XYZ file of C-alpha atoms in Angstrom:
741
model
C -34.405 -22.979 -1.681
C -31.275 -22.993 0.469
C -31.141 -21.253 3.752
C -28.529 -18.856 2.415
C -30.788 -17.954 -0.599
C -33.791 -17.357 1.698
C -31.851 -15.175 4.031
C -30.294 -13.281 1.206
C -33.686 -12.662 -0.338
C -35.001 -11.410 2.905
C -32.037 -9.236 3.613
C -31.493 -7.695 0.259
C -34.620 -8.326 -1.712
C -32.555 -10.179 -4.200
C -35.457 -12.006 -5.906
C -34.990 -14.131 -9.035
C -37.537 -15.874 -11.035
C -38.292 -18.305 -8.186
C -40.767 -16.803 -5.603
C -39.549 -16.487 -2.114
C -42.126 -17.281 0.678
C -41.071 -16.721 4.329
C -42.844 -16.525 7.564
C -40.903 -14.262 9.915
C -41.512 -12.702 13.341
C -42.541 -9.135 13.241
C -39.096 -8.042 14.482
C -37.274 -9.904 11.814
C -39.567 -8.288 9.183
C -38.787 -4.808 10.479
C -35.042 -5.593 10.614
C -35.327 -6.863 7.001
C -36.930 -3.561 5.944
C -33.993 -1.665 7.217
C -31.510 -4.038 5.673
C -33.286 -3.692 2.402
C -33.037 0.103 2.549
C -29.342 -0.167 3.128
C -28.853 -2.464 0.195
C -30.935 -0.258 -2.087
C -28.486 2.751 -1.317
C -25.489 0.666 -2.525
C -27.092 -1.233 -5.353
C -27.543 0.229 -8.877
C -30.851 -1.561 -9.433
C -31.933 -3.285 -6.065
C -33.517 -6.487 -7.305
C -34.851 -8.282 -10.320
C -38.338 -6.975 -9.886
C -37.171 -3.320 -9.750
C -35.871 -3.526 -13.256
C -39.405 -2.930 -14.619
C -39.626 0.416 -12.776
C -36.407 1.823 -14.095
C -36.482 4.527 -16.727
C -33.497 3.049 -18.548
C -31.845 -0.200 -19.449
C -30.975 -2.381 -16.476
C -30.175 -5.921 -15.832
C -29.887 -7.912 -12.675
C -28.444 -11.344 -12.179
C -29.250 -12.844 -8.805
C -27.676 -15.607 -6.689
C -29.846 -18.306 -7.969
C -28.901 -17.552 -11.638
C -25.179 -17.243 -10.610
C -25.390 -20.702 -9.013
C -26.879 -22.248 -12.180
C -23.559 -22.601 -14.055
C -21.049 -22.291 -11.171
C -18.914 -19.813 -13.186
C -15.797 -18.297 -11.915
C -15.451 -16.309 -15.090
C -17.102 -12.939 -15.198
C -17.132 -12.890 -18.935
C -19.389 -15.958 -18.985
C -21.655 -14.386 -16.506
C -22.032 -11.075 -18.370
C -22.729 -12.789 -21.718
C -26.271 -13.287 -20.319
C -26.763 -9.529 -20.700
C -27.397 -7.658 -23.968
C -25.333 -4.636 -24.828
C -22.117 -6.104 -23.344
C -19.087 -6.443 -25.653
C -16.224 -8.584 -24.253
C -12.788 -9.293 -25.561
C -11.403 -12.497 -24.113
C -7.738 -12.526 -23.124
C -6.449 -15.520 -21.214
C -9.675 -17.653 -21.189
C -10.464 -17.392 -17.548
C -11.824 -13.876 -17.157
C -9.160 -12.863 -14.497
C -8.527 -9.576 -16.173
C -11.676 -9.040 -18.240
C -12.009 -6.543 -21.129
C -15.571 -5.244 -20.819
C -17.296 -2.584 -22.830
C -20.927 -1.510 -22.943
C -22.803 -0.204 -25.951
C -19.900 0.305 -28.307
C -17.519 1.656 -25.696
C -13.879 0.426 -25.518
C -13.449 -2.843 -23.747
C -9.759 -2.797 -23.141
C -9.114 -3.563 -19.477
C -12.679 -2.499 -18.670
C -11.408 0.983 -18.314
C -14.376 2.797 -19.877
C -17.054 1.619 -17.466
C -17.737 2.572 -13.835
C -16.891 -0.662 -11.963
C -18.071 -1.141 -8.324
C -18.278 -3.688 -5.529
C -21.021 -3.013 -3.054
C -21.455 0.453 -4.510
C -17.853 1.431 -4.076
C -15.363 2.187 -6.817
C -13.178 -0.946 -7.113
C -10.835 -0.406 -10.061
C -7.204 -0.082 -8.729
C -7.155 3.719 -9.334
C -10.523 4.792 -10.841
C -9.526 8.279 -11.871
C -5.648 8.154 -12.176
C -5.360 4.652 -13.818
C -8.756 2.984 -14.518
C -7.552 -0.124 -16.206
C -8.980 -3.020 -14.150
C -5.890 -5.261 -13.573
C -7.870 -6.303 -10.485
C -11.409 -7.681 -10.717
C -13.450 -9.025 -7.847
C -14.087 -12.779 -7.770
C -17.576 -13.445 -9.107
C -17.717 -16.807 -7.180
C -18.354 -14.888 -3.867
C -21.028 -12.560 -5.304
C -24.741 -12.869 -4.611
C -25.746 -10.471 -7.516
C -24.396 -8.665 -10.487
C -25.986 -5.546 -11.816
C -25.516 -3.678 -15.063
C -26.968 -0.226 -15.645
C -27.033 1.679 -18.900
C -28.896 4.849 -19.879
C -29.671 8.204 -18.315
C -29.590 7.114 -14.622
C -25.945 6.061 -14.889
C -25.072 9.663 -13.920
C -25.466 8.521 -10.312
C -22.546 6.153 -10.703
C -19.640 8.230 -12.181
C -17.020 9.143 -12.930
C -17.566 7.325 -16.317
C -21.099 7.889 -17.508
C -20.843 7.141 -21.200
C -21.123 3.336 -21.309
C -22.622 2.380 -18.029
C -22.000 0.861 -14.667
C -21.341 -2.652 -13.308
C -21.942 -3.332 -9.638
C -21.013 -6.646 -7.977
C -22.791 -7.448 -4.712
C -20.810 -9.503 -2.158
C -22.369 -11.812 0.407
C -24.739 -10.046 2.863
C -24.819 -10.530 6.617
C -27.560 -13.103 7.062
C -30.255 -13.031 9.765
C -29.908 -16.818 10.592
C -27.027 -19.200 10.567
C -25.528 -20.210 7.192
C -22.976 -22.819 6.440
C -21.816 -23.565 2.928
C -18.843 -25.349 1.396
C -17.777 -26.292 -2.126
C -15.174 -28.517 -3.466
C -14.434 -29.419 -7.127
C -11.890 -30.756 -9.464
C -11.455 -30.684 -13.304
C -9.373 -30.767 -16.405
C -5.932 -29.149 -16.330
C -5.718 -29.927 -12.602
C -8.304 -27.239 -11.939
C -9.130 -26.977 -8.205
C -11.900 -25.110 -6.392
C -12.450 -24.854 -2.651
C -14.894 -22.441 -1.199
C -16.393 -21.781 2.214
C -19.122 -19.510 3.525
C -20.232 -18.916 7.152
C -22.593 -16.243 8.572
C -24.992 -15.605 11.341
C -26.730 -12.849 13.326
C -27.378 -12.827 17.157
C -29.488 -10.541 19.320
C -27.688 -8.895 22.238
C -29.095 -6.296 24.642
C -30.797 -3.681 22.551
C -29.315 -4.595 19.180
C -28.027 -7.267 16.722
C -24.537 -8.393 15.919
C -24.097 -10.217 12.571
C -21.120 -11.441 10.544
C -20.385 -13.242 7.305
C -17.116 -14.803 5.970
C -16.310 -16.067 2.509
C -13.044 -17.829 1.647
C -12.014 -19.509 -1.628
C -9.097 -21.122 -3.501
C -9.127 -21.409 -7.327
C -6.200 -22.863 -9.312
C -5.426 -24.501 -12.560
C -2.274 -25.569 -14.477
C -3.728 -23.866 -17.634
C -4.618 -25.123 -21.079
C -1.445 -23.916 -22.995
C 1.910 -25.616 -23.377
C 5.247 -23.678 -23.490
C 7.623 -24.825 -26.252
C 10.665 -27.000 -25.273
C 10.515 -26.367 -21.452
C 6.874 -26.930 -20.673
C 5.469 -25.702 -17.338
C 2.298 -24.228 -16.060
C 0.324 -21.578 -17.815
C -2.628 -21.261 -15.383
C -3.112 -19.389 -12.142
C -3.712 -19.731 -8.426
C -6.001 -17.289 -6.607
C -7.004 -17.050 -2.937
C -9.747 -14.713 -1.787
C -11.075 -13.799 1.642
C -13.944 -11.503 2.506
C -15.552 -10.762 5.818
C -18.181 -8.396 7.219
C -19.341 -7.619 10.754
C -22.434 -5.637 11.367
C -23.904 -3.865 14.427
C -27.565 -2.799 14.433
C -29.712 -1.118 16.911
C -33.153 -2.519 17.963
C -35.635 -2.221 15.172
C -38.036 -0.555 17.585
C -35.679 2.369 18.251
C -36.944 5.786 17.320
C -33.944 6.126 15.000
C -32.630 2.972 13.579
C -28.842 2.732 12.862
C -26.383 0.146 11.740
C -22.604 -0.038 11.210
C -20.915 -2.516 8.855
C -17.194 -3.182 8.653
C -15.922 -5.035 5.657
C -12.471 -6.321 4.715
C -11.194 -8.378 1.885
C -7.955 -9.787 0.663
C -6.956 -11.369 -2.637
C -3.691 -12.949 -3.782
C -2.902 -14.032 -7.301
C -0.025 -15.948 -8.864
C -0.561 -16.547 -12.598
C 1.789 -17.568 -15.456
C 0.234 -15.302 -18.083
C 1.983 -13.675 -20.920
C 1.326 -10.821 -23.574
C 2.885 -12.708 -26.422
C 0.559 -14.556 -28.780
C 1.198 -16.477 -31.942
C 1.527 -15.908 -35.680
C -1.438 -16.979 -37.675
C 0.456 -19.934 -39.204
C 1.507 -21.253 -35.713
C -2.021 -20.594 -34.398
C -3.500 -22.754 -37.190
C -1.113 -25.551 -36.277
C -1.592 -25.456 -32.523
C -3.550 -22.596 -30.930
C -2.638 -23.659 -27.389
C 1.126 -23.470 -27.666
C 3.306 -20.694 -26.199
C 6.678 -19.596 -27.391
C 9.618 -20.566 -25.224
C 10.565 -17.013 -24.673
C 7.426 -16.567 -22.436
C 8.634 -19.140 -19.906
C 9.409 -16.727 -17.093
C 6.273 -14.571 -17.518
C 4.412 -14.244 -14.154
C 1.839 -11.920 -12.506
C 2.154 -11.623 -8.788
C -0.665 -9.494 -7.307
C -2.197 -8.704 -3.897
C -5.452 -6.744 -3.295
C -6.745 -5.355 0.006
C -10.155 -3.668 0.614
C -11.732 -2.164 3.632
C -14.960 -0.165 4.322
C -16.940 1.108 7.223
C -20.546 1.893 6.276
C -23.019 3.781 8.609
C -26.792 3.814 8.061
C -29.291 5.971 9.825
C -33.082 5.915 9.214
C -35.222 8.801 10.398
C -38.487 7.456 8.872
C -38.910 9.222 5.643
C -35.229 10.233 5.464
C -32.204 8.082 5.534
C -28.455 8.500 5.086
C -25.783 6.005 4.124
C -22.191 7.051 4.650
C -19.178 4.889 3.659
C -15.442 5.364 4.230
C -13.420 3.018 1.950
C -9.844 2.176 1.213
C -8.440 -0.144 -1.454
C -4.870 -1.011 -2.195
C -3.524 -3.188 -4.994
C 0.113 -4.197 -5.649
C 1.159 -6.179 -8.761
C 4.300 -7.108 -10.582
C 3.722 -8.511 -14.024
C 7.063 -9.830 -14.951
C 6.951 -10.532 -18.587
C 8.714 -10.513 -21.921
C 8.749 -7.010 -23.530
C 11.192 -6.906 -26.338
C 13.557 -9.138 -28.354
C 17.026 -7.909 -29.561
C 18.801 -9.831 -32.337
C 22.009 -8.594 -33.967
C 21.645 -5.237 -32.346
C 18.026 -4.719 -33.574
C 15.565 -4.353 -30.770
C 11.993 -5.276 -31.715
C 8.656 -5.183 -29.870
C 6.652 -8.235 -29.274
C 4.283 -7.447 -32.248
C 7.266 -6.581 -34.425
C 9.075 -9.753 -33.493
C 6.267 -11.868 -34.877
C 6.795 -10.508 -38.333
C 10.742 -10.691 -38.184
C 12.204 -14.110 -38.948
C 15.287 -13.754 -36.710
C 13.323 -12.425 -33.798
C 10.557 -15.037 -34.177
C 13.206 -17.764 -34.261
C 14.457 -16.380 -30.908
C 10.951 -16.291 -29.528
C 10.547 -19.938 -30.300
C 13.923 -20.790 -28.586
C 15.398 -21.943 -31.933
C 18.094 -19.204 -31.958
C 20.458 -18.875 -29.009
C 21.015 -15.399 -27.526
C 23.908 -14.621 -25.149
C 22.054 -12.061 -23.149
C 24.344 -9.170 -24.019
C 23.242 -5.861 -25.306
C 23.086 -6.933 -28.940
C 21.367 -10.267 -28.449
C 18.856 -10.724 -25.581
C 15.293 -11.158 -24.325
C 14.272 -8.106 -22.378
C 11.865 -8.972 -19.533
C 10.139 -6.015 -17.794
C 9.095 -5.984 -14.183
C 5.850 -3.995 -14.520
C 5.925 -3.228 -10.777
C 3.049 -0.889 -9.743
C 1.158 0.041 -6.562
C -2.271 1.472 -6.491
C -4.249 3.208 -3.687
C -7.871 4.336 -3.679
C -9.567 5.934 -0.725
C -12.518 8.159 -0.003
C -15.785 8.829 1.778
C -19.160 8.935 0.169
C -22.671 9.661 1.513
C -26.008 9.015 -0.074
C -29.104 10.679 1.301
C -32.641 9.790 0.272
C -36.108 11.100 1.140
C -39.622 10.841 -0.173
C -42.535 13.216 -0.111
C -45.808 14.095 -1.881
C -46.374 17.357 -3.702
C -49.894 17.843 -5.190
C -50.558 14.913 -7.397
C -46.811 13.881 -7.649
C -44.775 11.610 -5.440
C -41.057 12.321 -5.205
C -38.183 10.201 -4.263
C -35.043 12.410 -4.049
C -31.467 11.139 -3.782
C -28.495 13.325 -3.112
C -24.915 12.033 -2.959
C -21.438 13.322 -2.362
C -18.001 11.705 -2.700
C -14.544 12.882 -2.039
C -11.967 10.474 -3.507
C -8.243 10.177 -3.794
C -6.300 7.581 -5.848
C -2.729 7.039 -6.991
C -0.692 4.820 -9.296
C 2.952 4.361 -8.433
C 5.150 2.848 -11.155
C 8.552 1.502 -10.209
C 9.674 -0.634 -13.070
C 12.894 -2.088 -14.372
C 14.020 -4.419 -17.180
C 16.160 -7.559 -16.917
C 18.141 -9.005 -19.873
C 17.993 -12.782 -20.461
C 20.085 -15.260 -22.385
C 18.311 -18.156 -24.069
C 20.247 -21.407 -24.923
C 18.491 -24.585 -26.333
C 15.260 -22.942 -25.442
C 16.080 -22.382 -21.767
C 16.156 -18.799 -20.463
C 18.725 -17.581 -17.864
C 19.217 -14.193 -16.257
C 22.136 -12.428 -17.780
C 21.860 -8.976 -16.202
C 19.398 -7.456 -13.768
C 18.242 -3.825 -14.135
C 18.110 -1.249 -11.435
C 14.751 -0.934 -9.669
C 12.949 2.073 -11.028
C 15.238 2.464 -14.072
C 12.500 1.880 -16.720
C 9.727 3.904 -15.112
C 9.629 5.820 -11.810
C 6.515 8.016 -11.676
C 3.343 8.694 -9.748
C -0.048 9.487 -11.152
C -2.576 10.962 -8.837
C -6.206 12.175 -8.783
C -8.290 14.087 -6.341
C -11.988 14.239 -7.034
C -15.079 15.676 -5.547
C -18.366 14.475 -7.044
C -21.945 15.440 -6.274
C -25.276 14.212 -7.729
C -28.931 14.676 -7.238
C -31.734 12.630 -8.747
C -35.557 13.163 -8.297
C -37.832 10.272 -9.313
C -41.196 11.897 -9.936
C -44.311 9.711 -10.223
C -47.422 11.247 -11.687
C -50.040 8.696 -12.463
C -48.684 6.332 -14.955
C -45.763 8.564 -15.800
C -42.304 8.445 -14.196
C -39.795 11.300 -14.762
C -36.243 11.024 -13.395
C -34.231 14.271 -13.985
C -30.774 14.395 -12.408
C -27.374 15.959 -12.599
C -23.880 15.056 -11.623
C -20.924 17.366 -11.031
C -17.234 16.149 -10.987
C -14.284 18.279 -10.023
C -10.908 16.489 -10.631
C -7.326 17.415 -10.006
C -4.898 15.288 -11.926
C -1.083 15.089 -11.519
C 1.745 13.110 -12.896
C 5.280 13.288 -11.467
C 8.034 11.540 -13.475
C 11.029 11.151 -11.012
C 13.422 10.082 -13.815
C 13.007 13.219 -15.960
C 11.733 15.487 -13.281
C 8.684 16.326 -15.480
C 5.413 17.252 -13.785
C 2.058 17.417 -15.531
C -1.018 18.866 -13.968
C -4.584 19.087 -15.154
C -7.865 20.240 -13.669
C -11.163 19.002 -14.953
C -14.634 19.808 -14.017
C -17.949 18.751 -15.676
C -21.749 19.011 -15.259
C -23.424 15.779 -16.474
C -27.181 16.105 -16.763
C -29.677 13.392 -17.586
C -33.393 12.716 -17.916
C -35.254 9.424 -17.988
C -38.919 9.147 -18.695
C -41.185 6.011 -18.346
C -44.864 5.373 -18.930
C -46.758 2.286 -17.637
C -49.658 1.302 -19.812
C -50.404 -1.481 -17.357
C -48.645 -3.391 -14.748
C -47.088 -5.483 -17.393
C -46.527 -3.101 -20.307
C -44.261 -0.084 -20.199
C -42.043 2.158 -22.279
C -39.132 4.253 -21.409
C -36.589 6.613 -22.881
C -33.698 8.902 -21.747
C -31.035 11.328 -22.651
C -27.873 12.034 -20.748
C -24.406 13.328 -21.094
C -21.612 10.821 -21.348
C -18.360 11.860 -19.639
C -14.976 10.334 -18.860
C -11.978 12.344 -17.539
C -8.538 12.273 -19.114
C -5.731 10.469 -17.196
C -2.768 12.247 -15.506
C -0.678 11.110 -18.514
C -2.747 12.975 -20.939
C -1.023 15.826 -22.767
C -4.283 17.735 -23.343
C -7.228 18.859 -21.195
C -9.983 17.198 -23.395
C -12.578 15.045 -21.620
C -14.316 12.213 -23.393
C -17.885 13.618 -24.021
C -21.016 12.349 -25.744
C -24.763 12.863 -25.837
C -26.496 9.400 -25.329
C -30.063 8.492 -26.143
C -32.169 5.351 -25.602
C -35.732 4.297 -26.223
C -37.269 1.052 -25.299
C -40.251 -1.012 -24.172
C -40.861 -3.844 -21.658
C -43.449 -6.543 -20.996
C -43.170 -8.275 -17.603
C -45.582 -11.255 -17.052
C -45.598 -14.098 -14.694
C -43.823 -16.589 -16.958
C -42.821 -14.334 -19.952
C -40.632 -11.160 -19.999
C -39.331 -9.224 -22.996
C -37.425 -5.987 -23.504
C -36.343 -4.118 -26.643
C -34.070 -1.019 -26.512
C -32.494 1.086 -29.133
C -29.540 3.302 -28.232
C -27.420 5.973 -29.959
C -24.258 7.369 -28.400
C -23.124 10.595 -30.163
C -19.460 11.185 -29.156
C -18.063 14.657 -29.663
C -14.656 13.284 -28.532
C -13.671 9.612 -27.872
C -10.534 8.910 -25.882
C -8.062 6.085 -26.492
C -5.240 5.154 -24.102
C -1.974 3.658 -25.009
C -1.412 0.668 -22.755
C 0.753 -2.502 -22.981
C -2.391 -4.656 -22.972
C -3.524 -2.895 -26.153
C -0.257 -3.559 -27.815
C 1.283 -0.163 -27.250
C 5.006 0.067 -26.873
C 7.681 2.550 -26.003
C 7.507 5.815 -24.050
C 3.969 6.551 -25.058
C 2.588 4.018 -22.630
C -0.112 5.631 -20.503
C -0.718 8.491 -22.959
C -4.166 9.265 -24.216
C -5.344 10.125 -27.667
C -8.399 11.866 -29.003
C -10.394 10.396 -31.687
C -12.970 13.160 -32.170
C -16.489 12.401 -33.311
C -17.818 8.810 -33.140
C -21.257 7.363 -33.566
C -22.139 4.209 -31.694
C -25.665 2.840 -32.073
C -27.530 -0.361 -31.912
C -30.275 -2.591 -30.652
C -30.675 -4.750 -27.515
C -33.321 -7.490 -27.249
C -33.884 -9.850 -24.353
C -36.436 -12.550 -23.607
C -37.167 -14.920 -20.736
C -39.861 -17.546 -20.611
C -40.829 -20.555 -18.535
C -42.323 -23.020 -21.021
C -43.650 -25.509 -18.351
C -47.050 -23.802 -17.725
C -47.819 -23.565 -21.392
C -46.913 -27.241 -21.937
C -48.906 -28.084 -18.707
C -45.895 -29.933 -17.173
C -46.193 -30.281 -13.340
C -43.253 -30.471 -11.059
C -40.779 -28.935 -13.578
C -39.623 -25.546 -14.588
C -38.441 -25.050 -18.228
C -36.626 -21.673 -18.203
C -35.538 -20.262 -21.646
C -33.502 -17.067 -21.964
C -32.407 -15.322 -25.103
C -30.763 -12.073 -25.958
C -29.464 -10.361 -29.041
C -27.294 -7.289 -29.562
C -26.630 -5.323 -32.693
C -23.842 -2.668 -32.450
C -22.206 -0.297 -34.909
C -19.463 2.097 -33.884
C -17.862 4.334 -36.510
C -15.443 7.218 -36.649
C -16.906 10.407 -38.121
C -13.766 12.216 -39.161
C -10.365 11.616 -40.811
C -7.172 11.559 -38.677
C -3.824 9.986 -38.061
C -3.405 8.580 -34.466
C -0.328 7.298 -32.630
C -2.674 4.863 -30.966
C -1.768 1.561 -32.756
C -5.339 0.180 -32.796
C -6.543 3.303 -34.731
C -3.654 4.323 -36.918
C -4.771 6.034 -40.167
C -8.503 6.572 -39.799
C -11.005 7.664 -42.408
C -14.592 8.695 -41.701
C -16.743 5.616 -41.690
C -14.116 3.262 -40.378
C -15.264 0.816 -37.608
C -13.868 0.815 -34.187
C -11.908 -2.373 -33.140
C -13.112 -5.044 -30.853
C -16.873 -4.409 -31.223
C -18.916 -7.272 -32.701
C -21.724 -6.273 -35.005
C -23.902 -9.171 -33.988
C -23.957 -11.378 -30.833
C -26.659 -13.538 -29.146
C -27.016 -15.739 -26.130
C -29.483 -18.597 -25.544
C -30.027 -20.776 -22.571
C -32.434 -23.535 -21.788
C -32.942 -25.571 -18.634
C -34.927 -28.304 -16.987
C -35.364 -27.703 -13.196
C -36.919 -30.226 -10.824
C -36.908 -30.314 -7.035
C -33.869 -32.433 -6.658
C -32.034 -31.816 -9.940
C -31.439 -29.280 -12.730
C -29.656 -29.180 -16.145
C -28.771 -26.072 -18.183
C -27.456 -25.718 -21.748
C -26.190 -22.202 -22.800
C -24.709 -20.978 -26.041
C -23.097 -17.683 -27.056
C -22.513 -16.452 -30.517
C -20.036 -13.574 -31.003
C -19.476 -12.088 -34.589
C -16.041 -11.467 -35.954
C -14.461 -8.324 -34.624
C -11.921 -5.908 -36.170
C -8.586 -5.713 -34.281
C -7.646 -2.596 -36.229
C -9.785 0.343 -37.206
C -11.021 -0.050 -40.786
C -13.954 -0.632 -43.165
C -15.080 -3.216 -45.736
C -13.924 -6.846 -45.431
C -11.766 -7.643 -42.464
C -8.290 -8.828 -43.382
C -7.456 -12.264 -42.043
C -4.705 -10.930 -39.756
C -6.780 -7.895 -38.493
C -9.862 -9.756 -37.118
C -11.033 -12.269 -34.592
C -13.010 -15.391 -35.398
C -16.842 -15.605 -35.233
C -17.658 -18.412 -32.848
C -20.524 -20.154 -31.044
C -19.575 -21.645 -27.734
C -21.877 -24.094 -25.817
C -21.687 -24.778 -22.059
C -23.527 -27.368 -20.017
C -24.115 -27.451 -16.224
C -26.119 -29.655 -13.936
C -26.781 -30.403 -10.304
C -28.328 -33.288 -8.285
C -29.318 -33.323 -4.675
C -27.880 -36.613 -3.205
C -28.967 -35.777 0.330
C -30.632 -32.806 1.970
C -28.047 -29.991 1.979
C -25.613 -31.997 -0.297
C -25.568 -31.535 -4.024
C -23.343 -33.003 -6.708
C -22.659 -30.713 -9.597
C -20.731 -30.830 -12.830
C -20.005 -28.296 -15.671
C -18.545 -28.465 -19.145
C -17.401 -25.318 -20.952
C -17.078 -25.253 -24.764
C -18.320 -28.762 -25.148
C -17.566 -28.890 -28.878
C -14.011 -27.847 -28.285
C -14.272 -24.989 -30.799
C -10.979 -23.262 -31.723
C -11.116 -19.502 -32.465
C -8.943 -16.404 -32.395
C -10.372 -14.380 -29.477
C -7.969 -11.493 -29.817
C -4.766 -10.112 -31.418
C -3.716 -7.915 -28.704
C -1.505 -7.281 -27.007
C 0.722 -9.102 -29.585
C -0.370 -11.967 -31.799
C -3.320 -14.326 -32.176
C -4.754 -15.545 -28.804
C -7.150 -18.568 -28.412
C -10.411 -18.808 -26.495
C -10.590 -21.530 -23.737
C -10.932 -25.045 -25.169
C -13.190 -27.776 -23.733
C -12.844 -28.029 -19.931
C -14.877 -29.893 -17.291
C -15.385 -29.598 -13.602
C -17.153 -31.679 -11.067
C -17.670 -31.378 -7.299
C -19.915 -31.263 -4.288
C -21.739 -28.433 -2.559
C -22.735 -28.478 1.066
C -25.503 -26.073 2.288
C -26.849 -25.974 5.819
């Protein structure tokens, strides 16, 4: 085990299937206890072993597992977890579409997304679409929580919560570096350094992570060529001051900062089915200037104080995100303006997309490129208090939390008109800044929660309630229109668990699902549901299994009109009510080390498997302006939710080397609400993708590694939104060296 893994395990109790044995001085052990308590307050699970004690579905992926495949794509990480539905977009996971238990996946807007226990979506209340997503390459753990206890992690409690844990401040010096190169001129550079030193009556610690990821991309632009990949730089640092562990009242202060810059040549235009069949990795010439320019900054100050049987963790945080996605929006030919989707089915417009028809850039014949220029701000303060006490024959662990939060989306967009001649685009006329959209959406939210974990013999009861009070406002400076909305909601939940033995347990829960409307919503309706789950676990030394059934009974499902979902026109940002929806299914997971049973010494043979069955159906008839729903009849299935999916991984691990093979099957998905057989142009392709990864220690602290994704080079339609068929990532390979000291 590397020094970093050992320090991380001591600090945060992030324990994977490999046991961690350490001999520490008494002072270090005490310091570790305090650090562990701090981490437990900001983590949704705590560690892999804690999963078996939770009265609900929970999954934990630790650092050792994250390092197995060296993924930079969060989609490939989360496929190891049952109950997660993912819609691929550009093949790299830079802007993932993640849903949980039949919830909408578009831009991960229906989940509570956090980093280190802090809301991390650009504007979690006012504009929850996650155009920014933390880099998984600098994380030491990923947690997913579903079920009744998600009420702690609002505002969205229907589907669940995902929390990414960044590098912790170590207790001893850590030095790490990684360099790698692969297909499509893919480059990875990564560095990590941290340490803690004792001074006077306290400890000063720090950790820094820096990374560079870039690729030319796997697609080719018609006629002009050019890159279709991305370049992302990420920096994160933490400094921490702690009092002496022998102090009557232990305290610590942590300051964190982070910065991410992205430049990517990504587009919203896909392909017609005919063109996809001929070459799924081409891009039309009219997408040649499409580019995303984004910058993210994050800061937090976290104070922890421990009075013995009572502790408090208070965090002030601020995030800001600026992005300008400059991309093709419309095509006008002969005075007829058509959206991207419409252009794919119109011969004159499609010819212009391909660069086969010249357009002069005038009002009647042009390519309209929109500067989707937006700034986001998210700031707040949250405090979590915890205590434990005995009362009669019961033991109580009570948590109380409060958060005041403010966020804002500022749209200042314009459109430019381009000419295209012999497939080459040139700017014909530039639009005035703010002429397409000039508006603010803001949210002020106060949230409270209380949970009481009651242990009585073999029983565990976790009642809890959350309260949200939200003030929403949208100001359109072009029209002078102002919309205001006030929302409040009580969100109760109850989890119950019973442990037959240390290995066997069952659990169940019921809770209210809630999601607020956006400032753009024209009505006051929240998304609401009643969610149920029932499951059982077996946790042994080498064999673990879990089976969970769930049922989410929506009284009102919300859908949002966004460009990424293929929405066009002035309705962008508006929300739509779907009324009653039933989402239900089954989640199964298994992990097993076959080496002991086969009596193989010196090796570990880990096997992991999970399976998810999901059905999500509308329960009433309606006609929606949301293009993915349209004319809906009761019994129609929701789009982008696979009925069947499974994941399997097998590895061989020795002291100096390891090899893993992992495969993921995803059933076909509807791209338009409906029932019966899926029309060929309204569905994705079922696919089974196999990845391989391996490492070899060539010298102490120096390891060579190699990965290959999609080793059979499977071609498949991964999505038909925003506009047209989009491919999954083809075969790619990467090789490099890790240094760990």
